[in-house]
Coordinates of C-alpha atoms in Angstrom, one line a residue:
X1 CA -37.0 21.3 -10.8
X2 CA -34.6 23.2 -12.7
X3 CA -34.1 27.0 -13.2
X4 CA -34.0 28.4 -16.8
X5 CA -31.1 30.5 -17.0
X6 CA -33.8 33.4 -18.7
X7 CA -36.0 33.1 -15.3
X8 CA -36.8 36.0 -13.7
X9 CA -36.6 35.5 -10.0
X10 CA -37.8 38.7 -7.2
X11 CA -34.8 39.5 -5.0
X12 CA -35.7 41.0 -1.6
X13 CA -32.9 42.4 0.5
X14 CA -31.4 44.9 2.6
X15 CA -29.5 47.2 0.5
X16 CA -27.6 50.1 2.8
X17 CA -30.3 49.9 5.1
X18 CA -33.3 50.3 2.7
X19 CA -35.6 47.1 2.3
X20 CA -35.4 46.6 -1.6
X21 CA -36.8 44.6 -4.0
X22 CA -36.0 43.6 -7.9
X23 CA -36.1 40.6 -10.8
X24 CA -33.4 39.3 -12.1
X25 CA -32.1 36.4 -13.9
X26 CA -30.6 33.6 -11.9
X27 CA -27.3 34.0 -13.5
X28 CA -26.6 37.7 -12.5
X29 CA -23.8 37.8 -10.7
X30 CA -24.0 40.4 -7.8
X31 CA -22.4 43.7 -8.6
X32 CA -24.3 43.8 -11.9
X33 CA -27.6 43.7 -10.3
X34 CA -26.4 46.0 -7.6
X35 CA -25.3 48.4 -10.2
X36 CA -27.4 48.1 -12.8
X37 CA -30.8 47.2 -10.8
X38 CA -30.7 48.8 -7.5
X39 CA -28.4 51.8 -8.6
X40 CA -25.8 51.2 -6.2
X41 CA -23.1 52.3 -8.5
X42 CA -20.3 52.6 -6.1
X43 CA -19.8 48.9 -6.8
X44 CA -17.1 48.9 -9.2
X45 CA -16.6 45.4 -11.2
X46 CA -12.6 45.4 -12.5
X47 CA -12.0 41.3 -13.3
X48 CA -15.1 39.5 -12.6
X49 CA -12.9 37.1 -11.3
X50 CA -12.8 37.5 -7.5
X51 CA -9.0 38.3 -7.5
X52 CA -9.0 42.1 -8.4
X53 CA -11.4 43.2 -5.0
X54 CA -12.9 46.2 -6.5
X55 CA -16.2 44.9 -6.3
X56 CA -16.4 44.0 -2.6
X57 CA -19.4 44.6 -0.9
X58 CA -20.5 43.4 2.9
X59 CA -22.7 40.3 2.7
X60 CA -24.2 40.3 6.2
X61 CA -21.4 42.3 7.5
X62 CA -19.1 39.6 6.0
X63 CA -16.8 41.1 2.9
X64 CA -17.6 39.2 -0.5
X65 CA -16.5 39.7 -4.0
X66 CA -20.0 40.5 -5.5
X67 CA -18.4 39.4 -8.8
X68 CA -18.3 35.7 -7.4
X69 CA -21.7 35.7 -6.2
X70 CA -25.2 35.5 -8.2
X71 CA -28.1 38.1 -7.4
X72 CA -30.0 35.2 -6.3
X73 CA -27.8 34.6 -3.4
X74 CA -28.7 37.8 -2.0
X75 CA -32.5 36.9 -1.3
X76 CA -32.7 38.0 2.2
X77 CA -29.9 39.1 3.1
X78 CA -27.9 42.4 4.6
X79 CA -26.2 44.0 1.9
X80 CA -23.3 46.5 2.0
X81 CA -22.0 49.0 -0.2
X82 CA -19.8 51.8 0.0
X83 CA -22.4 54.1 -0.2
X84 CA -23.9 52.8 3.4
X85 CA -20.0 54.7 5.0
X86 CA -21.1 58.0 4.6
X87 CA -24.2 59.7 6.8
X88 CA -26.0 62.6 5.7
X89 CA -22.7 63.7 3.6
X90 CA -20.1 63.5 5.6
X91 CA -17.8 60.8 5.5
X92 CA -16.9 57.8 8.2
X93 CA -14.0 58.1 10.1
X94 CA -12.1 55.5 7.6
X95 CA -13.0 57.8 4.4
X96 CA -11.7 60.8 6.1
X97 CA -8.5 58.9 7.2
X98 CA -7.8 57.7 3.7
X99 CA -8.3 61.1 2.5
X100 CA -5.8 62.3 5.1
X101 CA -3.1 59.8 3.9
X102 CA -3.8 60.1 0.4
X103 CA -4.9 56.3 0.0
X104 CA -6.9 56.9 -3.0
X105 CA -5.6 58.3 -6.7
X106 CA -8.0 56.9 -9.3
X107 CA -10.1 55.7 -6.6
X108 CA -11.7 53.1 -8.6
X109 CA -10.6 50.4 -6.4
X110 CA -11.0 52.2 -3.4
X111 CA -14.7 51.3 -2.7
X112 CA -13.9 47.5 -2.5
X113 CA -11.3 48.1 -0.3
X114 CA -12.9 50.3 2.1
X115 CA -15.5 47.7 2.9
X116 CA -12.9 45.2 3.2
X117 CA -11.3 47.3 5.9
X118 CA -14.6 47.8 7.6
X119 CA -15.1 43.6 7.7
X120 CA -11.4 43.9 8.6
X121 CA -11.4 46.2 11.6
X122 CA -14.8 44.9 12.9
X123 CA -12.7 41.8 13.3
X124 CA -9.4 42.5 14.4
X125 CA -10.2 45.9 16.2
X126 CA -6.1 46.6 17.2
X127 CA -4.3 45.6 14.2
X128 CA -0.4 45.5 13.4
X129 CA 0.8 46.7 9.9
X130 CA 1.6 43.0 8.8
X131 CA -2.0 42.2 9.2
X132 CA -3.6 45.3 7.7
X133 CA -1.0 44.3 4.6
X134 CA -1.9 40.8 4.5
X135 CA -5.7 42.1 4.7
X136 CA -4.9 44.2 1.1
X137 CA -3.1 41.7 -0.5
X138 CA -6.5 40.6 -1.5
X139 CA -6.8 44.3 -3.7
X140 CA -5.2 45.3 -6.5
X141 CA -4.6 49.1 -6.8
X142 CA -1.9 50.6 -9.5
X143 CA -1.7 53.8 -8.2
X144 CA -0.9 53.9 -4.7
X145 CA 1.7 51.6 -2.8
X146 CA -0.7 51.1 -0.4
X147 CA 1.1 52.7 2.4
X148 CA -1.4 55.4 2.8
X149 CA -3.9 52.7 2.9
X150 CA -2.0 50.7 5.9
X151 CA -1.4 54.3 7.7
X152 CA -5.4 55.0 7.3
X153 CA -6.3 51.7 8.6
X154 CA -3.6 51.5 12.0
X155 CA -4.7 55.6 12.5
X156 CA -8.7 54.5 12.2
X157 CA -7.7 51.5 14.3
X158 CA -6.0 53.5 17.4
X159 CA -8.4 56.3 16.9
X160 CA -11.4 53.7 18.2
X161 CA -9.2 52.3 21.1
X162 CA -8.7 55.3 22.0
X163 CA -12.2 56.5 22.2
X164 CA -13.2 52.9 23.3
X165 CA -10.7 53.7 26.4
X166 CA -12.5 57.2 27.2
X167 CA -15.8 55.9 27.4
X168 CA -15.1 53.1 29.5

């Protein structure tokens, strides 16, 4: 059987924590429905391409370009957004670190490259600068350089050893 593009389909997933639910047509791509929908508007679409990164989101803890992927696709699954960093107001340790080093001007890529450094660190818990670069080569920001992005991610990075260390 085939879909009508005009279908309305119900969309159940975890969005930030919160079991939510919504219709949408099956050719919504992601960030729209998050945006528009669910009112997570800290998704911010730039291309709708995939190449600009502004829209990443975690997809099962996994960052994704929600530009590249349909509403549908989210049925069920663990859904990420910049929003989800901060608890009761006050920011994670990787907000407050790229406010120390000034890795944000505009800021309207910054969301999508946040949760791209939280996939990122989750993975590779004691990164070198070459690998936090190659990891924002994937973004495109105009205002920054990124070098108060890499110095954010390495300080975040040692900051966690460091408090891995202590507790062990």
């Amino acid at each position: 059987m085939r879909a009508n593009a005009d279908q309305a389909f119900l969309v159940n997933l975890q969005l930030n924590g919160r079991e939510r639910a919504a219709s949408t047509e099956s050719r919504t791509q992601l960030c729209d429905f998050l945006r528009h929908d669910l009112g997570a508007t800290g998704v911010h679409v730039g291309c709708e391409h995939g190449v600009c990164g502004a829209c990443t989101v975690l997809v099962d803890g996994v960052a994704m370009r929600s530009c590249l992927m349909l509403a549908v696709q989210s049925h069920e699954r663990r859904i990420d957004t910049v929003e989800s960093l901060a608890e009761d107001d006050v920011l994670s340790d990787l907000q407050q670190a790229f406010r120390r080093h000034h890795a944000l001007q505009c800021g309207f890529c910054t969301a999508g490259i946040l949760m791209s450094c939280v996939d990122f660190l989750e993975r590779v818990p004691n990164p070198d600068e070459t690998q936090v670069r190659d990891m924002l080569s994937g973004h495109l920001c105009r205002c920054t350089g990124y070098t108060g992005m890499v110095r954010a991610v390495l300080e975040v990075a040692t900051q966690r050893q460091t408090n891995l260390e202590v507790k062990q």
